């Protein structure tokens, strides 16, 4: 079986999930080609696991100062280039198209009648999961941005639907943690504002990651560029994480048992819904604005933190794809088997 795997490159969560899937594919010696879109080639890092991958411009969402801008999103994408990439993408050699919210491969596969499997967090919103800030526009985008005839969603609970646990990589888990160390990943926020707020809490060390940061230390602030190994090392030894309400990083924090404070991207339905789900499940707290009092309260909390041990979801998904039975009943069986292996610890 030859597979084309499209991955949305705008967020690092999609890449993290794809790395786990790539290792699972390699373990079965499957022939997989990778296409990434959503950022320029020079903005990708630690991509060796994907071999000779392909990059396209694709479509992406524009953000400014912690808010999703629909206007900038609409005018900032090159729709002519996107359409050309969809229409010229050669799928003749592929038996299956797999897409993680990547629109070129999804639409190309749909137009050519290929089996398209949409995998990741977004398909979970086809079901009755916690939702906030949703409307017809956001629901349409969630469903049609990267359509797939088979939709395999992931979330922090099954919510009595054929939803899978998250794919997480926690091989970097440390034996011990540093109680005053906090990792911060708020790439959509104004970084000067982030630094100004956290500098007022000198009793904690904040390791602030952002794509354009230059490695430096300013008092209790450790500014670092986005990376894989450095970020994983700091994530494994920190006591808590302040981040946007993306799915993959939150999942890693839950699996590592890290205290979690999320600030959802304003006007972004998925992140608002994630924040709601984290709160309901008791996995994290929500920060609406960069308020120092709320951050101090969260830092000083002594509430117990749940740690969730997830099974090897990536390997099970690859096996499921190879078996070829992609019907909804089979998805439910896969979901039930995986959730039976999930263990929650305190």
Short mmCIF file of C-alpha atoms in Angstrom, two decimals:
data_model
loop_
_atom_site.label_atom_id
_atom_site.label_comp_id
_atom_site.label_asym_id
_atom_site.label_seq_id
_atom_site.Cartn_x
_atom_site.Cartn_y
_atom_site.Cartn_z
CA UNK A 1 0.00 0.00 0.00
CA UNK A 2 1.34 3.43 -0.98
CA UNK A 3 0.12 6.41 1.07
CA UNK A 4 0.22 10.18 0.60
CA UNK A 5 0.15 11.90 4.00
CA UNK A 6 -0.71 15.61 4.05
CA UNK A 7 0.08 17.58 7.20
CA UNK A 8 -0.96 21.11 8.15
CA UNK A 9 2.26 22.90 9.03
CA UNK A 10 0.81 26.03 10.64
CA UNK A 11 0.84 24.53 14.13
CA UNK A 12 3.57 22.36 15.64
CA UNK A 13 0.93 20.01 17.08
CA UNK A 14 0.14 18.58 13.66
CA UNK A 15 3.86 18.01 13.09
CA UNK A 16 4.29 16.31 16.45
CA UNK A 17 1.46 13.92 15.67
CA UNK A 18 2.86 13.29 12.19
CA UNK A 19 6.29 12.40 13.63
CA UNK A 20 4.69 9.69 15.76
CA UNK A 21 2.73 8.42 12.76
CA UNK A 22 5.89 8.44 10.60
CA UNK A 23 7.69 6.20 13.11
CA UNK A 24 4.71 3.83 13.16
CA UNK A 25 4.64 3.70 9.36
CA UNK A 26 8.38 3.04 9.25
CA UNK A 27 8.02 0.17 11.75
CA UNK A 28 5.76 -1.56 9.22
CA UNK A 29 7.98 -0.64 6.24
CA UNK A 30 5.09 1.16 4.54
CA UNK A 31 5.69 3.39 1.53
CA UNK A 32 4.57 6.89 2.60
CA UNK A 33 5.15 10.26 0.95
CA UNK A 34 4.66 13.44 2.99
CA UNK A 35 3.31 16.81 1.88
CA UNK A 36 3.34 19.79 4.24
CA UNK A 37 1.63 23.14 3.77
CA UNK A 38 0.93 26.24 5.84
CA UNK A 39 4.44 27.63 6.35
CA UNK A 40 7.54 28.25 4.29
CA UNK A 41 10.25 25.59 4.04
CA UNK A 42 12.74 27.55 6.15
CA UNK A 43 10.28 27.58 9.10
CA UNK A 44 10.22 23.79 9.51
CA UNK A 45 12.64 22.07 11.88
CA UNK A 46 13.60 18.51 12.91
CA UNK A 47 12.02 16.97 9.81
CA UNK A 48 14.45 14.09 9.18
CA UNK A 49 11.88 11.43 10.13
CA UNK A 50 9.87 12.35 7.00
CA UNK A 51 12.64 11.69 4.50
CA UNK A 52 12.23 13.53 1.17
CA UNK A 53 9.08 15.46 1.97
CA UNK A 54 7.26 18.01 -0.19
CA UNK A 55 6.21 21.55 0.80
CA UNK A 56 3.39 23.62 -0.69
CA UNK A 57 1.99 27.03 0.26
CA UNK A 58 -1.51 25.78 1.07
CA UNK A 59 -3.95 27.75 3.19
CA UNK A 60 -3.47 29.08 6.69
CA UNK A 61 -5.14 31.24 9.32
CA UNK A 62 -3.90 34.74 10.17
CA UNK A 63 -3.51 35.74 13.82
CA UNK A 64 -2.53 38.97 15.54
CA UNK A 65 -2.07 39.71 19.26
CA UNK A 66 -3.82 36.55 20.38
CA UNK A 67 -6.78 36.83 18.00
CA UNK A 68 -7.80 35.04 14.85
CA UNK A 69 -8.37 37.58 12.06
CA UNK A 70 -10.98 36.42 9.57
CA UNK A 71 -10.32 39.42 7.31
CA UNK A 72 -6.56 38.83 7.11
CA UNK A 73 -7.20 35.13 6.66
CA UNK A 74 -9.52 35.77 3.71
CA UNK A 75 -7.24 38.25 1.91
CA UNK A 76 -3.90 36.74 2.90
CA UNK A 77 -4.18 33.34 1.19
CA UNK A 78 -3.20 32.70 -2.42
CA UNK A 79 -6.29 30.86 -3.62
CA UNK A 80 -5.10 30.67 -7.24
CA UNK A 81 -1.93 28.86 -6.18
CA UNK A 82 -3.98 26.60 -3.88
CA UNK A 83 -6.35 25.63 -6.71
CA UNK A 84 -3.44 24.92 -9.07
CA UNK A 85 -1.77 22.73 -6.45
CA UNK A 86 -5.00 20.79 -5.91
CA UNK A 87 -5.63 20.26 -9.63
CA UNK A 88 -2.04 19.33 -10.54
CA UNK A 89 -1.23 17.03 -7.61
CA UNK A 90 -0.59 13.57 -9.07
CA UNK A 91 -2.34 10.91 -6.99
CA UNK A 92 -2.22 8.11 -9.55
CA UNK A 93 0.33 6.03 -7.61
CA UNK A 94 -1.39 6.25 -4.23
CA UNK A 95 -3.82 3.77 -2.70
CA UNK A 96 -4.78 6.05 0.20
CA UNK A 97 -4.67 9.74 1.04
CA UNK A 98 -4.24 10.61 4.71
CA UNK A 99 -4.70 14.22 5.79
CA UNK A 100 -4.09 15.94 9.12
CA UNK A 101 -6.05 19.14 8.42
CA UNK A 102 -4.02 19.63 5.22
CA UNK A 103 -6.30 20.98 2.47
CA UNK A 104 -4.34 20.32 -0.75
CA UNK A 105 -4.14 16.55 -0.33
CA UNK A 106 -7.69 16.39 1.06
CA UNK A 107 -9.31 18.29 -1.81
CA UNK A 108 -7.15 16.62 -4.47
CA UNK A 109 -8.13 13.20 -3.15
CA UNK A 110 -11.81 14.11 -2.92
CA UNK A 111 -11.91 15.44 -6.48
CA UNK A 112 -10.25 12.30 -7.85
CA UNK A 113 -12.42 9.85 -5.94
CA UNK A 114 -9.60 8.56 -3.75
CA UNK A 115 -10.13 7.17 -0.27
CA UNK A 116 -9.32 10.14 1.96
CA UNK A 117 -8.87 9.59 5.69
CA UNK A 118 -8.95 12.77 7.78
CA UNK A 119 -7.05 12.21 11.03
CA UNK A 120 -6.46 14.45 14.04
CA UNK A 121 -8.39 16.60 16.48
CA UNK A 122 -10.69 18.46 14.09
CA UNK A 123 -12.80 15.41 13.06
CA UNK A 124 -13.73 14.92 16.73
CA UNK A 125 -15.99 17.97 16.35
CA UNK A 126 -18.26 15.93 14.07
CA UNK A 127 -19.56 14.46 17.34
CA UNK A 128 -21.13 15.80 20.53
CA UNK A 129 -17.99 17.10 22.23
CA UNK A 130 -17.75 20.26 24.39
CA UNK A 131 -18.00 23.31 22.16
CA UNK A 132 -17.68 27.04 22.79
CA UNK A 133 -17.73 30.02 20.46
CA UNK A 134 -19.05 27.98 17.56
CA UNK A 135 -21.31 29.15 14.74
CA UNK A 136 -22.17 27.97 11.24
CA UNK A 137 -19.04 29.59 9.82
CA UNK A 138 -16.65 27.88 12.22
CA UNK A 139 -18.41 24.53 11.90
CA UNK A 140 -18.23 24.75 8.11
CA UNK A 141 -14.50 25.54 8.20
CA UNK A 142 -13.84 22.70 10.65
CA UNK A 143 -15.59 20.22 8.36
CA UNK A 144 -14.64 21.45 4.90
CA UNK A 145 -11.15 22.96 5.25
CA UNK A 146 -9.67 19.49 4.72
CA UNK A 147 -12.54 17.10 3.93
CA UNK A 148 -12.27 13.35 4.18
CA UNK A 149 -14.68 10.54 3.49
CA UNK A 150 -13.35 8.73 6.57
CA UNK A 151 -12.92 10.98 9.60
CA UNK A 152 -10.88 9.74 12.55
CA UNK A 153 -11.08 12.22 15.42
CA UNK A 154 -9.04 12.39 18.63
CA UNK A 155 -9.87 13.97 21.98
CA UNK A 156 -9.25 13.70 25.73
CA UNK A 157 -12.40 11.63 26.21
CA UNK A 158 -14.47 9.44 23.92
CA UNK A 159 -17.64 11.40 24.75
CA UNK A 160 -19.51 8.17 23.87
CA UNK A 161 -18.49 8.47 20.21
CA UNK A 162 -15.95 6.68 17.95
CA UNK A 163 -13.24 9.13 19.02
CA UNK A 164 -9.66 8.02 19.72
CA UNK A 165 -7.28 9.08 22.51
CA UNK A 166 -4.58 11.56 21.47
CA UNK A 167 -1.29 10.57 19.90
CA UNK A 168 1.42 11.76 22.28
CA UNK A 169 5.19 11.45 22.47
CA UNK A 170 6.35 11.38 26.08
CA UNK A 171 9.50 9.33 25.71
CA UNK A 172 11.31 12.43 26.94
CA UNK A 173 9.63 12.27 30.39
CA UNK A 174 12.07 13.15 33.19
CA UNK A 175 12.43 11.36 36.51
CA UNK A 176 12.07 14.60 38.48
CA UNK A 177 10.78 18.13 37.92
CA UNK A 178 11.92 21.61 38.92
CA UNK A 179 9.10 23.13 41.03
CA UNK A 180 9.83 26.74 39.99
CA UNK A 181 10.26 26.06 36.29
CA UNK A 182 7.41 26.98 33.92
CA UNK A 183 7.37 26.49 30.14
CA UNK A 184 5.51 29.16 28.16
CA UNK A 185 4.38 28.69 24.58
CA UNK A 186 2.11 31.51 23.39
CA UNK A 187 3.27 32.06 19.79
CA UNK A 188 0.13 33.97 18.75
CA UNK A 189 0.48 36.56 21.53
CA UNK A 190 2.48 39.78 21.52
CA UNK A 191 5.76 38.50 22.95
CA UNK A 192 6.68 41.82 24.59
CA UNK A 193 3.40 41.70 26.52
CA UNK A 194 4.07 38.10 27.59
CA UNK A 195 7.53 39.02 28.83
CA UNK A 196 6.33 42.15 30.63
CA UNK A 197 3.73 40.20 32.61
CA UNK A 198 5.93 37.26 33.56
CA UNK A 199 8.86 39.48 34.56
CA UNK A 200 6.66 40.61 37.46
CA UNK A 201 6.79 37.10 38.97
CA UNK A 202 10.53 36.81 39.73
CA UNK A 203 10.14 33.83 42.06
CA UNK A 204 9.54 31.58 39.03
CA UNK A 205 11.71 30.86 36.00
CA UNK A 206 9.80 31.08 32.73
CA UNK A 207 11.13 29.33 29.63
CA UNK A 208 9.43 31.24 26.84
CA UNK A 209 9.39 29.63 23.40
CA UNK A 210 8.41 31.50 20.23
CA UNK A 211 9.45 31.11 16.56
CA UNK A 212 11.26 34.46 16.36
CA UNK A 213 12.96 34.42 19.77
CA UNK A 214 16.73 34.70 19.99
CA UNK A 215 18.21 32.58 22.77
CA UNK A 216 18.85 34.89 25.73
CA UNK A 217 18.17 35.28 29.45
CA UNK A 218 16.63 38.38 31.03
CA UNK A 219 16.35 37.89 34.76
CA UNK A 220 13.80 35.14 35.32
CA UNK A 221 12.90 34.99 31.63
CA UNK A 222 14.64 32.48 29.38
CA UNK A 223 13.83 33.33 25.76
CA UNK A 224 14.20 30.45 23.33
CA UNK A 225 13.45 29.80 19.64
CA UNK A 226 11.03 27.03 18.80
CA UNK A 227 12.80 23.66 18.63
CA UNK A 228 12.02 20.00 19.18
CA UNK A 229 14.64 18.62 21.54
CA UNK A 230 15.11 21.78 23.59
CA UNK A 231 11.38 22.18 24.06
CA UNK A 232 10.91 18.52 24.98
CA UNK A 233 13.74 18.69 27.52
CA UNK A 234 12.25 21.74 29.22
CA UNK A 235 8.74 20.32 29.06
CA UNK A 236 9.87 17.12 30.78
CA UNK A 237 11.49 18.92 33.74
CA UNK A 238 9.05 21.81 34.27
CA UNK A 239 6.29 21.89 36.88
CA UNK A 240 3.73 23.69 34.72
CA UNK A 241 2.93 24.98 31.26
CA UNK A 242 1.25 28.18 30.07
CA UNK A 243 0.17 27.87 26.45
CA UNK A 244 -2.56 28.45 23.92
CA UNK A 245 -5.34 25.88 23.92
CA UNK A 246 -4.01 23.76 21.09
CA UNK A 247 -4.68 20.04 21.25
CA UNK A 248 -1.32 18.33 20.92
CA UNK A 249 0.72 20.28 23.49
CA UNK A 250 -2.14 20.09 25.98
CA UNK A 251 -2.23 16.33 25.38
CA UNK A 252 1.49 16.02 26.14
CA UNK A 253 1.06 18.03 29.34
CA UNK A 254 -1.77 15.73 30.43
CA UNK A 255 0.31 12.64 29.66
CA UNK A 256 3.28 14.06 31.59
CA UNK A 257 1.15 15.18 34.54
CA UNK A 258 2.05 18.86 34.16
CA UNK A 259 -0.02 21.68 35.65
CA UNK A 260 -1.68 23.36 32.68
CA UNK A 261 -2.92 26.92 32.13
CA UNK A 262 -4.31 27.65 28.66
CA UNK A 263 -5.16 30.92 26.95
CA UNK A 264 -7.38 30.10 23.95
CA UNK A 265 -6.80 32.02 20.77
CA UNK A 266 -9.60 34.60 20.63
CA UNK A 267 -12.29 33.97 17.98
CA UNK A 268 -10.99 30.47 17.34
CA UNK A 269 -13.71 27.89 17.99
CA UNK A 270 -11.41 24.90 18.34
CA UNK A 271 -9.27 26.49 21.04
CA UNK A 272 -12.25 27.90 22.94
CA UNK A 273 -13.80 24.43 22.88
CA UNK A 274 -10.53 22.83 24.01
CA UNK A 275 -10.36 25.19 26.98
CA UNK A 276 -13.92 24.23 27.92
CA UNK A 277 -13.13 20.52 27.64
CA UNK A 278 -9.95 20.82 29.73
CA UNK A 279 -11.90 22.60 32.46
CA UNK A 280 -14.75 20.08 32.47
CA UNK A 281 -12.40 17.10 32.56
CA UNK A 282 -10.22 18.66 35.27
CA UNK A 283 -7.07 18.64 33.16
CA UNK A 284 -6.34 22.36 33.12
CA UNK A 285 -7.37 25.92 33.88
CA UNK A 286 -8.23 28.73 31.48
CA UNK A 287 -6.74 32.20 31.19
CA UNK A 288 -8.86 34.68 29.24
CA UNK A 289 -6.28 37.47 29.34
CA UNK A 290 -2.68 37.77 30.50
CA UNK A 291 -3.73 38.70 34.02
CA UNK A 292 -0.93 38.52 36.56
CA UNK A 293 -3.24 37.79 39.52
CA UNK A 294 -4.75 34.76 37.81
CA UNK A 295 -1.32 33.48 36.79
CA UNK A 296 -0.06 33.87 40.38
CA UNK A 297 -3.10 32.01 41.71
CA UNK A 298 -2.52 29.15 39.27
CA UNK A 299 1.18 28.98 40.16
CA UNK A 300 0.38 28.78 43.85
CA UNK A 301 -2.32 26.12 43.53
CA UNK A 302 -1.88 22.89 45.47
CA UNK A 303 -4.68 21.02 43.72
CA UNK A 304 -3.69 17.49 42.61
CA UNK A 305 -2.76 17.08 38.96
CA UNK A 306 -4.10 14.19 36.91
CA UNK A 307 -1.69 12.19 34.76
CA UNK A 308 -3.08 10.11 31.91
CA UNK A 309 -1.20 7.19 30.42
CA UNK A 310 -2.22 6.75 26.80
CA UNK A 311 -1.50 3.66 24.68
CA UNK A 312 0.45 3.69 21.42
CA UNK A 313 -2.37 5.18 19.37
CA UNK A 314 -0.22 5.83 16.29
CA UNK A 315 0.73 2.15 15.87
CA UNK A 316 -2.87 1.05 16.34
CA UNK A 317 -4.09 3.56 13.75
CA UNK A 318 -1.48 2.40 11.22
CA UNK A 319 -2.52 -1.22 11.80
CA UNK A 320 -6.17 -0.22 11.36
CA UNK A 321 -5.39 1.52 8.09
CA UNK A 322 -3.50 -1.53 6.83
CA UNK A 323 -6.38 -3.85 7.70
CA UNK A 324 -8.50 -1.81 5.30
CA UNK A 325 -11.84 -1.92 7.14
CA UNK A 326 -12.56 1.79 7.50
CA UNK A 327 -16.28 1.58 8.31
CA UNK A 328 -17.78 3.41 11.29
CA UNK A 329 -18.33 0.16 13.20
CA UNK A 330 -14.64 -0.60 12.84
CA UNK A 331 -13.80 2.90 14.07
CA UNK A 332 -15.94 2.29 17.15
CA UNK A 333 -14.14 -1.00 17.84
CA UNK A 334 -10.78 0.77 17.52
CA UNK A 335 -11.95 3.53 19.86
CA UNK A 336 -13.21 1.05 22.47
CA UNK A 337 -9.98 -0.96 22.43
CA UNK A 338 -7.80 2.10 22.88
CA UNK A 339 -9.84 3.71 25.65
CA UNK A 340 -9.79 0.43 27.56
CA UNK A 341 -6.00 0.86 27.76
CA UNK A 342 -6.08 4.45 29.06
CA UNK A 343 -5.07 4.83 32.74
CA UNK A 344 -5.74 7.97 34.80
CA UNK A 345 -3.44 8.60 37.77
CA UNK A 346 -3.36 11.22 40.54
#
